[in-house]
Amino acid sequence: MNIDVILGLQWGDEGKGKIVDYLADRYDVVARFQGGPNAGHTLVFDGKKYVLHTIPSGVFRENLINLIGNGVVIDPITFERELKNLDAADVDYAERLFLSQKAHLILPTHRLLDAANEAAKGKSKIGSTLRGIGPTYMDRTGRNGLRVGDINRPDFKERYERLKQKHLAILTSLPNVDFDLEGEEKKWFASMEALRAIPQVNSEYFVNNCIKYGKRILAEGAQGSMLDVDFGTYPYVTSSNTVTAGVCIGLGVSPDKIGEVIGITKAYCTRVGGGPFPTELFDEMGELLRKEGHEFGATTGRPRRCGWIDLPQLKYTIMLNGVTQLVVTKIDVLNIFKELKVATSYVIDGEATEEVPYELPNEMDLEFTNYPGWEQSLEGATCFEELPQAAREYVDALEAALGVPITMVSTGPDRKELITRTSVR
Ligand code: GDP
Ligand code: IMO
Ligand code: MG
């Protein structure tokens, strides 16, 4: 059995949580492979909304195993809060939630460094979620990090202290920021109990044994491909590999074990934080998309920048990920528009191109194709044929342009608001 993958093809917040939750009952295991509490994955069902940051979106499905892989970075404080939310929702995760021993820990000083680094950048700041992601991944590659498996060591406290001192030394060269280090450290050590209570596994064996014994595994991506540290809009990116290749590194599986790659795109496009965004709308259209789509960050509450869907960008991330199926989410957000626009090429130095350049300019001309809107609600549509003709034509046009089957169309936040076009598996 191979591992199927779900990931975002834009700048994050494509609706990964919803789709993972929807598909999860077809799997035995859901595993996160990168990112950390910078992610905010929203699930809506039975009239309730849940936001997950570190815990895989399969956790609400009974009997399903959820694994936090070695490629994930964990903040014990956020993690404990998430567990408490699950307790409050009566979700029994005992024996169903596992942690990789090799996942790295986010220390309070990682968060402090994140804030100080951003302050030092001034106007050119990344717009980080300030969850300590960048500094933690830096310590991973710098071979200084603390891992989940280290919490069992008798000298854990000394190791913590050594790393903290390193951070404090770096901080002397950065601007001062408001941060209650002592208070955060207290919380951090208190949260260690919750972390200790979750079984740790040698996750590469765990995953490969699951594959060997025919278990169906779904890898859940965080962020989006345009935030990938290598292929995204560098330096306005996150610090992990968000593309399919990240599954191999973040879970310890070989590339030949990758099965279906399900790429998610909104029917339009959003980005939160700094960096280039070719199709961004600065007019009332952008404002309308934000309002209709409730485009405010699930982690930070920041307003998301909004724009039209961008085909060169999507073709690029489909290529990078080896996408075999597409899911288009939030199509209902377009209900009110009379006309829809789809960016078909960039115009760079007077030449139209479909290639994403080394550096996307902050401003450039674009070529668009216009499509008529449907100007009606999609409520009650249970199959593709029941969608208004203009909505079907819009989806068909995207599919034809992108060259990958669109197997699902999401028409609302609820688990039930999903239209499947062809069998997913
Ligand atoms: P993720 O990070 O990719 O999991 O996405 P987020 O949860 O950060 O953001 C997606 C937002 O859109 C959440 O508030 C979802 O509840 C919501 N959502 C997901 N799919 C749809 C949809 O098809 N229509 C609408 N209107 N909202 C959706
Ligand atoms: P999900 O999984 C949207 C963005 C931040 C910032 C940049 C770097 O919910 O789709 P970081 O905290 O990683 O140092 O921030 O990446 N970013 C996200 N944007 N969705 C996310 O996750 C994101 N995670 C990080 O806004 O621009
Ligand atoms: Mg999100």
Short mmCIF file of C-alpha atoms and ligand atoms in Angstrom, two decimals:
data_model
loop_
_atom_site.label_atom_id
_atom_site.label_comp_id
_atom_site.label_asym_id
_atom_site.label_seq_id
_atom_site.Cartn_x
_atom_site.Cartn_y
_atom_site.Cartn_z
CA MET A 1 0.00 0.00 0.00
CA ASN A 2 1.31 3.44 -0.89
CA ILE A 3 1.03 6.73 0.99
CA ASP A 4 -1.38 9.25 -0.47
CA VAL A 5 -0.62 12.92 0.02
CA ILE A 6 -2.79 16.00 0.48
CA LEU A 7 -1.11 19.35 0.14
CA GLY A 8 -1.80 23.00 -0.63
CA LEU A 9 -0.80 24.31 -4.05
CA GLN A 10 -0.88 28.02 -3.23
CA TRP A 11 0.29 30.07 -0.20
CA GLY A 12 -1.51 27.98 2.45
CA ASP A 13 -5.06 27.94 3.85
CA GLU A 14 -6.45 26.15 0.79
CA GLY A 15 -8.77 24.05 2.97
CA LYS A 16 -6.43 21.12 3.64
CA GLY A 17 -7.92 20.43 7.07
CA LYS A 18 -11.42 20.10 5.69
CA ILE A 19 -10.39 17.78 2.86
CA VAL A 20 -8.18 15.60 5.09
CA ASP A 21 -11.06 15.28 7.57
CA TYR A 22 -13.46 14.41 4.74
CA LEU A 23 -11.20 11.75 3.25
CA ALA A 24 -9.85 10.43 6.54
CA ASP A 25 -12.44 7.68 6.92
CA ARG A 26 -10.94 5.99 3.86
CA TYR A 27 -7.59 5.66 5.66
CA ASP A 28 -6.09 3.92 8.69
CA VAL A 29 -3.44 6.53 9.45
CA VAL A 30 -3.15 10.31 8.93
CA ALA A 31 0.36 11.71 9.33
CA ARG A 32 1.70 15.26 9.42
CA PHE A 33 5.15 15.48 7.82
CA GLN A 34 6.29 19.10 8.16
CA GLY A 35 5.46 22.48 9.61
CA GLY A 36 4.28 23.12 13.11
CA PRO A 37 1.92 25.44 14.96
CA ASN A 38 2.24 28.02 12.17
CA ALA A 39 -0.44 25.86 10.54
CA GLY A 40 -4.12 26.37 11.28
CA HIS A 41 -6.37 23.69 9.81
CA THR A 42 -10.09 24.27 10.21
CA LEU A 43 -12.67 21.49 10.39
CA VAL A 44 -16.40 22.05 10.52
CA PHE A 45 -18.92 19.31 11.23
CA ASP A 46 -22.06 18.76 13.31
CA GLY A 47 -22.40 22.51 13.67
CA LYS A 48 -19.01 22.88 15.39
CA LYS A 49 -15.71 24.36 14.27
CA TYR A 50 -12.28 23.09 15.32
CA VAL A 51 -8.85 24.47 14.49
CA LEU A 52 -5.82 22.17 14.64
CA HIS A 53 -2.21 23.35 14.57
CA THR A 54 0.02 20.36 15.26
CA ILE A 55 -2.38 17.44 15.53
CA PRO A 56 -3.36 15.72 12.26
CA SER A 57 -6.84 16.42 10.89
CA GLY A 58 -7.78 12.74 11.12
CA VAL A 59 -8.11 12.92 14.89
CA PHE A 60 -11.90 13.34 14.89
CA ARG A 61 -12.43 10.09 13.00
CA GLU A 62 -12.92 7.14 15.34
CA ASN A 63 -10.26 4.44 15.37
CA LEU A 64 -7.99 6.34 13.02
CA ILE A 65 -4.30 6.53 13.96
CA ASN A 66 -2.70 10.00 13.86
CA LEU A 67 1.04 10.46 13.64
CA ILE A 68 3.11 13.59 14.09
CA GLY A 69 6.13 12.82 11.96
CA ASN A 70 9.82 13.62 12.40
CA GLY A 71 9.60 16.57 10.00
CA VAL A 72 7.18 18.45 12.27
CA VAL A 73 8.29 20.99 14.87
CA ILE A 74 6.34 20.90 18.12
CA ASP A 75 5.64 23.58 20.67
CA PRO A 76 4.59 21.73 23.85
CA ILE A 77 2.47 24.72 24.95
CA THR A 78 0.34 24.79 21.79
CA PHE A 79 0.28 21.01 21.74
CA GLU A 80 -1.13 20.79 25.27
CA ARG A 81 -3.76 23.40 24.39
CA GLU A 82 -4.81 21.34 21.39
CA LEU A 83 -5.08 18.21 23.52
CA LYS A 84 -7.25 20.10 26.02
CA ASN A 85 -9.54 21.21 23.20
CA LEU A 86 -9.87 17.59 22.13
CA ASP A 87 -10.64 16.57 25.72
CA ALA A 88 -13.33 19.25 25.86
CA ALA A 89 -14.82 17.89 22.64
CA ASP A 90 -14.79 14.36 24.11
CA VAL A 91 -12.39 13.07 21.50
CA ASP A 92 -10.63 9.97 22.73
CA TYR A 93 -7.15 10.12 21.25
CA ALA A 94 -5.50 7.67 23.65
CA GLU A 95 -3.74 4.92 21.68
CA ARG A 96 -4.54 6.84 18.47
CA LEU A 97 -2.08 9.71 18.61
CA PHE A 98 1.66 9.11 18.25
CA LEU A 99 4.71 11.34 18.21
CA SER A 100 7.91 10.82 16.33
CA GLN A 101 10.91 10.74 18.67
CA LYS A 102 12.80 12.68 16.02
CA ALA A 103 10.40 15.63 15.79
CA HIS A 104 12.12 18.83 16.95
CA LEU A 105 10.96 20.93 19.88
CA ILE A 106 10.19 24.64 19.69
CA LEU A 107 11.67 26.34 22.75
CA PRO A 108 10.38 29.65 24.13
CA THR A 109 13.65 31.25 22.96
CA HIS A 110 12.91 30.05 19.41
CA ARG A 111 9.76 32.17 19.51
CA LEU A 112 11.68 35.05 21.00
CA LEU A 113 14.29 34.74 18.22
CA ASP A 114 11.53 34.66 15.61
CA ALA A 115 10.13 37.94 16.93
CA ALA A 116 13.56 39.56 17.23
CA ASN A 117 14.56 38.45 13.71
CA GLU A 118 11.38 39.94 12.31
CA ALA A 119 11.94 43.18 14.23
CA ALA A 120 15.48 43.35 12.76
CA LYS A 121 14.09 42.98 9.24
CA GLY A 122 11.88 46.03 9.67
CA LYS A 123 9.91 46.78 6.50
CA SER A 124 11.10 43.65 4.70
CA LYS A 125 9.81 41.33 7.42
CA ILE A 126 8.48 37.94 6.33
CA GLY A 127 5.22 38.27 8.22
CA SER A 128 6.01 35.12 10.18
CA THR A 129 3.36 33.66 12.44
CA LEU A 130 6.00 34.12 15.20
CA ARG A 131 5.60 30.54 16.35
CA GLY A 132 9.36 29.95 16.35
CA ILE A 133 9.31 27.88 13.17
CA GLY A 134 12.35 29.40 11.39
CA PRO A 135 14.71 29.33 14.37
CA THR A 136 13.71 25.76 15.25
CA TYR A 137 14.37 24.46 11.74
CA MET A 138 17.66 26.40 11.78
CA ASP A 139 18.70 24.52 14.91
CA ARG A 140 17.70 21.27 13.23
CA THR A 141 20.00 21.82 10.25
CA GLY A 142 22.56 23.51 12.51
CA ARG A 143 22.60 20.29 14.59
CA ASN A 144 21.76 22.04 17.82
CA GLY A 145 18.10 21.12 18.20
CA LEU A 146 16.26 19.28 20.95
CA ARG A 147 14.03 16.45 19.86
CA VAL A 148 10.98 14.78 21.39
CA GLY A 149 13.12 11.73 22.25
CA ASP A 150 15.40 13.96 24.32
CA ILE A 151 12.72 14.68 26.90
CA ASN A 152 13.39 11.24 28.39
CA ARG A 153 17.09 11.90 28.91
CA PRO A 154 18.28 12.52 32.47
CA ASP A 155 20.22 15.58 31.29
CA PHE A 156 17.32 17.11 29.36
CA LYS A 157 17.29 20.23 31.50
CA GLU A 158 21.01 20.84 30.92
CA ARG A 159 20.59 20.38 27.20
CA TYR A 160 17.71 22.83 27.27
CA GLU A 161 19.82 25.32 29.21
CA ARG A 162 22.75 25.01 26.79
CA LEU A 163 20.54 25.73 23.80
CA LYS A 164 18.82 28.58 25.58
CA GLN A 165 22.19 30.18 26.34
CA LYS A 166 23.13 29.94 22.65
CA HIS A 167 19.91 31.72 21.81
CA LEU A 168 20.45 34.41 24.41
CA ALA A 169 23.89 35.10 22.94
CA ILE A 170 22.38 35.54 19.47
CA LEU A 171 19.66 37.77 20.89
CA THR A 172 22.23 40.32 22.09
CA SER A 173 22.78 41.29 18.44
CA LEU A 174 19.06 41.67 17.70
CA PRO A 175 16.52 44.34 18.63
CA ASN A 176 14.76 43.96 21.97
CA VAL A 177 11.21 42.67 21.79
CA ASP A 178 8.54 42.33 24.40
CA PHE A 179 8.57 38.71 25.62
CA ASP A 180 8.02 37.25 29.07
CA LEU A 181 10.72 34.58 28.81
CA GLU A 182 10.46 33.43 32.40
CA GLY A 183 6.70 33.05 32.22
CA GLU A 184 6.87 31.23 28.88
CA GLU A 185 9.53 28.87 30.21
CA LYS A 186 7.33 27.99 33.17
CA LYS A 187 4.46 27.17 30.83
CA TRP A 188 6.78 25.21 28.56
CA PHE A 189 8.05 22.94 31.32
CA ALA A 190 4.54 22.52 32.70
CA SER A 191 3.36 21.39 29.23
CA MET A 192 6.05 18.73 29.17
CA GLU A 193 3.75 16.46 31.17
CA ALA A 194 1.16 16.48 28.40
CA LEU A 195 3.86 15.76 25.84
CA ARG A 196 5.21 12.87 27.90
CA ALA A 197 1.77 11.31 28.07
CA ILE A 198 1.63 10.80 24.29
CA PRO A 199 3.35 7.64 23.07
CA GLN A 200 6.59 8.22 21.21
CA VAL A 201 7.48 6.02 18.27
CA ASN A 202 10.44 5.32 16.07
CA SER A 203 8.29 6.77 13.34
CA GLU A 204 10.13 5.66 10.21
CA TYR A 205 9.65 2.03 11.29
CA PHE A 206 6.09 2.80 12.36
CA VAL A 207 5.20 4.20 8.94
CA ASN A 208 7.03 1.59 6.91
CA ASN A 209 5.47 -1.22 8.92
CA CYS A 210 2.05 0.29 8.30
CA ILE A 211 2.83 0.27 4.58
CA LYS A 212 4.11 -3.31 4.76
CA TYR A 213 0.97 -4.56 6.49
CA GLY A 214 -1.37 -2.89 4.03
CA LYS A 215 -2.53 0.06 6.12
CA ARG A 216 -3.79 3.03 4.16
CA ILE A 217 -1.86 6.19 5.03
CA LEU A 218 -2.67 9.79 4.20
CA ALA A 219 0.09 12.40 4.59
CA GLU A 220 -1.29 15.82 5.51
CA GLY A 221 0.68 18.83 4.30
CA ALA A 222 0.80 22.16 6.06
CA GLN A 223 1.33 25.58 4.46
CA GLY A 224 1.41 25.55 0.65
CA SER A 225 3.91 24.88 -2.12
CA MET A 226 4.53 28.59 -2.72
CA LEU A 227 5.79 28.76 0.89
CA ASP A 228 8.26 25.89 0.34
CA VAL A 229 11.73 26.90 1.56
CA ASP A 230 13.34 25.89 -1.75
CA PHE A 231 10.67 26.51 -4.36
CA GLY A 232 8.47 29.19 -2.83
CA THR A 233 8.76 32.95 -3.07
CA TYR A 234 12.03 33.00 -1.13
CA PRO A 235 12.74 34.58 1.34
CA TYR A 236 9.00 35.09 1.90
CA VAL A 237 8.49 31.43 2.71
CA THR A 238 8.33 29.09 5.67
CA SER A 239 11.32 26.98 6.72
CA SER A 240 10.26 23.49 5.65
CA ASN A 241 9.74 21.59 2.40
CA THR A 242 6.02 21.69 1.86
CA VAL A 243 6.08 19.80 -1.47
CA THR A 244 5.57 16.05 -1.95
CA ALA A 245 9.31 15.39 -1.58
CA GLY A 246 8.91 16.62 2.01
CA VAL A 247 6.81 13.53 2.76
CA CYS A 248 9.84 11.29 2.21
CA ILE A 249 12.03 13.36 4.53
CA GLY A 250 9.32 14.15 7.06
CA LEU A 251 8.13 10.57 7.53
CA GLY A 252 11.06 8.43 6.43
CA VAL A 253 9.54 6.77 3.37
CA SER A 254 11.14 6.18 0.01
CA PRO A 255 9.86 8.07 -3.06
CA ASP A 256 8.45 4.90 -4.65
CA LYS A 257 5.97 4.65 -1.75
CA ILE A 258 4.15 7.84 -2.77
CA GLY A 259 0.71 7.08 -4.23
CA GLU A 260 -1.94 9.64 -5.11
CA VAL A 261 -0.96 13.28 -4.72
CA ILE A 262 -4.06 15.35 -4.06
CA GLY A 263 -3.36 19.03 -4.63
CA ILE A 264 -5.73 21.62 -3.20
CA THR A 265 -6.40 25.06 -4.61
CA LYS A 266 -8.96 27.65 -3.73
CA ALA A 267 -11.17 28.78 -6.62
CA TYR A 268 -9.30 32.08 -6.18
CA CYS A 269 -6.08 32.80 -4.28
CA THR A 270 -4.95 34.15 -0.90
CA ARG A 271 -1.73 34.85 0.92
CA VAL A 272 -1.03 36.00 4.46
CA GLY A 273 2.21 37.75 5.37
CA GLY A 274 4.68 39.52 3.08
CA GLY A 275 6.02 38.65 -0.36
CA PRO A 276 4.96 38.77 -3.99
CA PHE A 277 1.44 37.82 -5.02
CA PRO A 278 0.91 38.44 -8.75
CA THR A 279 -2.89 38.33 -8.87
CA GLU A 280 -3.51 40.26 -5.65
CA LEU A 281 -6.49 42.61 -5.81
CA PHE A 282 -6.21 45.95 -4.05
CA ASP A 283 -9.70 47.13 -5.00
CA GLU A 284 -13.20 46.38 -3.75
CA MET A 285 -13.08 42.96 -5.52
CA GLY A 286 -10.28 41.92 -3.13
CA GLU A 287 -12.28 43.29 -0.23
CA LEU A 288 -15.32 41.28 -1.36
CA LEU A 289 -13.32 38.06 -1.63
CA ARG A 290 -11.98 38.61 1.88
CA LYS A 291 -15.46 39.27 3.23
CA GLU A 292 -17.26 36.45 1.41
CA GLY A 293 -14.44 33.97 2.08
CA HIS A 294 -13.96 35.02 5.73
CA GLU A 295 -10.32 35.35 4.83
CA PHE A 296 -8.77 35.89 8.22
CA GLY A 297 -5.94 33.64 9.43
CA ALA A 298 -6.90 30.56 11.49
CA THR A 299 -3.67 30.90 13.52
CA THR A 300 -3.03 34.63 13.78
CA GLY A 301 -6.38 36.18 12.81
CA ARG A 302 -4.60 38.44 10.29
CA PRO A 303 -6.58 39.50 7.21
CA ARG A 304 -5.50 37.44 4.20
CA ARG A 305 -4.53 39.13 0.96
CA CYS A 306 -6.91 38.05 -1.82
CA GLY A 307 -6.75 37.76 -5.60
CA TRP A 308 -7.76 35.75 -8.65
CA ILE A 309 -6.59 32.22 -9.34
CA ASP A 310 -3.17 32.10 -11.00
CA LEU A 311 -2.62 29.34 -13.59
CA PRO A 312 1.16 29.73 -14.12
CA GLN A 313 1.58 29.49 -10.34
CA LEU A 314 -0.63 26.39 -10.15
CA LYS A 315 1.07 24.71 -13.12
CA TYR A 316 4.38 25.26 -11.35
CA THR A 317 3.26 23.64 -8.09
CA ILE A 318 1.46 20.81 -9.90
CA MET A 319 4.79 20.09 -11.60
CA LEU A 320 6.79 20.24 -8.35
CA ASN A 321 4.42 17.92 -6.52
CA GLY A 322 3.47 15.39 -9.18
CA VAL A 323 -0.19 16.15 -8.52
CA THR A 324 -2.51 13.34 -9.69
CA GLN A 325 -5.83 14.86 -8.56
CA LEU A 326 -7.01 18.37 -7.87
CA VAL A 327 -9.49 19.65 -5.33
CA VAL A 328 -11.01 23.10 -5.81
CA THR A 329 -12.26 24.65 -2.56
CA LYS A 330 -14.35 27.70 -1.67
CA ILE A 331 -16.07 27.90 -5.03
CA ASP A 332 -19.15 29.20 -3.17
CA VAL A 333 -17.19 32.35 -2.31
CA LEU A 334 -17.44 33.30 -6.00
CA ASN A 335 -21.27 33.10 -5.96
CA ILE A 336 -21.74 36.86 -5.89
CA PHE A 337 -19.40 37.77 -8.74
CA LYS A 338 -20.75 38.76 -12.14
CA GLU A 339 -17.46 38.02 -13.80
CA LEU A 340 -14.49 35.88 -12.79
CA LYS A 341 -10.91 36.25 -13.89
CA VAL A 342 -8.25 33.61 -14.30
CA ALA A 343 -4.61 34.66 -14.78
CA THR A 344 -3.19 32.75 -17.75
CA SER A 345 0.29 34.26 -18.09
CA TYR A 346 2.74 36.74 -16.65
CA VAL A 347 4.14 39.54 -18.79
CA ILE A 348 7.80 39.99 -17.93
CA ASP A 349 10.01 42.41 -19.90
CA GLY A 350 7.22 42.70 -22.44
CA GLU A 351 7.06 38.94 -23.02
CA ALA A 352 4.16 36.72 -21.99
CA THR A 353 5.35 33.67 -20.10
CA GLU A 354 3.86 30.81 -18.12
CA GLU A 355 7.07 30.24 -16.21
CA VAL A 356 7.42 31.35 -12.60
CA PRO A 357 10.65 33.39 -12.64
CA TYR A 358 13.57 33.26 -10.17
CA GLU A 359 12.06 36.23 -8.41
CA LEU A 360 8.43 37.17 -8.87
CA PRO A 361 8.26 40.95 -9.24
CA ASN A 362 6.02 42.76 -6.77
CA GLU A 363 4.14 44.26 -9.66
CA MET A 364 3.78 43.00 -13.19
CA ASP A 365 1.29 42.79 -16.01
CA LEU A 366 -0.78 39.68 -16.33
CA GLU A 367 -2.95 38.18 -19.03
CA PHE A 368 -6.38 37.02 -17.94
CA THR A 369 -9.28 35.03 -19.34
CA ASN A 370 -12.70 36.11 -18.12
CA TYR A 371 -15.53 33.75 -17.23
CA PRO A 372 -19.15 34.57 -16.45
CA GLY A 373 -20.15 34.16 -12.81
CA TRP A 374 -23.25 32.19 -11.79
CA GLU A 375 -24.62 34.73 -9.29
CA GLN A 376 -26.57 32.21 -7.28
CA SER A 377 -26.18 30.04 -4.21
CA LEU A 378 -24.76 26.51 -4.52
CA GLU A 379 -26.61 25.33 -1.45
CA GLY A 380 -28.21 21.94 -1.83
CA ALA A 381 -26.11 20.85 -4.81
CA THR A 382 -25.14 17.24 -4.15
CA CYS A 383 -23.46 16.37 -7.42
CA PHE A 384 -21.50 18.20 -10.09
CA GLU A 385 -24.44 18.17 -12.49
CA GLU A 386 -26.51 20.13 -9.97
CA LEU A 387 -24.10 23.06 -9.98
CA PRO A 388 -25.08 26.04 -12.17
CA GLN A 389 -23.80 25.76 -15.73
CA ALA A 390 -21.37 28.68 -15.32
CA ALA A 391 -19.86 27.04 -12.22
CA ARG A 392 -19.38 23.78 -14.10
CA GLU A 393 -17.81 25.63 -17.00
CA TYR A 394 -15.43 27.42 -14.64
CA VAL A 395 -14.30 24.11 -13.08
CA ASP A 396 -14.05 22.42 -16.49
CA ALA A 397 -11.94 25.31 -17.80
CA LEU A 398 -9.55 25.05 -14.84
CA GLU A 399 -9.26 21.32 -15.33
CA ALA A 400 -8.56 21.67 -19.06
CA ALA A 401 -5.93 24.37 -18.46
CA LEU A 402 -4.19 22.52 -15.63
CA GLY A 403 -4.27 19.09 -17.23
CA VAL A 404 -5.10 17.22 -14.01
CA PRO A 405 -8.53 15.82 -13.09
CA ILE A 406 -10.48 17.87 -10.56
CA THR A 407 -11.98 15.12 -8.44
CA MET A 408 -13.61 17.23 -5.74
CA VAL A 409 -15.23 20.63 -5.50
CA SER A 410 -15.86 22.12 -2.07
CA THR A 411 -18.94 24.30 -1.76
CA GLY A 412 -18.83 25.33 1.90
CA PRO A 413 -16.87 24.88 5.13
CA ASP A 414 -18.89 21.93 6.42
CA ARG A 415 -17.64 18.36 6.01
CA LYS A 416 -20.83 17.62 4.05
CA GLU A 417 -20.41 20.49 1.60
CA LEU A 418 -18.31 18.60 -0.88
CA ILE A 419 -18.98 17.36 -4.37
CA THR A 420 -17.00 14.42 -5.70
CA ARG A 421 -16.71 14.20 -9.46
CA THR A 422 -15.04 10.84 -9.93
CA SER A 423 -14.09 8.15 -7.47
CA VAL A 424 -11.12 9.34 -5.43
CA ARG A 425 -9.55 5.93 -5.01
P1 GDP B 1 -5.99 24.96 5.76
O1 GDP B 1 -4.92 25.66 6.52
O2 GDP B 1 -5.58 24.63 4.37
O3 GDP B 1 -6.55 23.76 6.47
O4 GDP B 1 -7.18 26.02 5.62
P2 GDP B 1 -7.75 27.00 6.79
O5 GDP B 1 -8.55 26.19 7.73
O6 GDP B 1 -6.66 27.84 7.34
O7 GDP B 1 -8.63 27.98 5.92
C1 GDP B 1 -9.69 27.54 5.15
C2 GDP B 1 -10.96 28.24 5.63
O8 GDP B 1 -11.97 28.07 4.67
C3 GDP B 1 -11.52 27.65 6.91
O9 GDP B 1 -12.18 28.65 7.61
C4 GDP B 1 -12.52 26.60 6.38
O10 GDP B 1 -13.57 26.34 7.31
C5 GDP B 1 -13.06 27.31 5.18
N1 GDP B 1 -13.48 26.45 4.07
C6 GDP B 1 -12.94 25.28 3.63
N2 GDP B 1 -13.55 24.87 2.50
C7 GDP B 1 -14.49 25.80 2.21
C8 GDP B 1 -15.43 25.95 1.15
O11 GDP B 1 -15.52 25.17 0.21
N3 GDP B 1 -16.22 27.09 1.20
C9 GDP B 1 -16.14 28.00 2.19
N4 GDP B 1 -16.94 29.06 2.14
N5 GDP B 1 -15.27 27.87 3.20
C10 GDP B 1 -14.44 26.81 3.21
P1 IMO B 2 -1.63 26.39 6.86
O1 IMO B 2 -1.10 25.00 7.15
C1 IMO B 2 -0.82 30.44 5.44
C2 IMO B 2 3.17 32.06 6.22
C3 IMO B 2 3.25 33.21 7.20
C4 IMO B 2 4.48 33.93 6.67
C5 IMO B 2 5.37 32.79 6.20
C6 IMO B 2 6.41 32.36 7.21
O2 IMO B 2 -2.69 26.82 7.78
O3 IMO B 2 -1.97 26.53 5.42
P2 IMO B 2 6.40 31.08 9.54
O4 IMO B 2 5.54 31.24 10.75
O5 IMO B 2 6.35 29.74 8.93
O6 IMO B 2 7.80 31.54 9.77
O7 IMO B 2 5.79 32.13 8.46
O8 IMO B 2 4.51 31.70 5.94
N1 IMO B 2 2.49 30.85 6.74
C7 IMO B 2 1.26 30.48 6.39
N2 IMO B 2 0.35 31.08 5.60
N3 IMO B 2 -1.09 29.23 5.98
C8 IMO B 2 -0.18 28.59 6.76
O9 IMO B 2 -0.37 27.34 7.21
C9 IMO B 2 1.05 29.24 7.02
N4 IMO B 2 2.14 28.92 7.75
C10 IMO B 2 3.01 29.91 7.56
O10 IMO B 2 2.11 34.00 7.17
O11 IMO B 2 4.13 34.69 5.54
MG MG B 3 -4.62 27.45 7.61
#
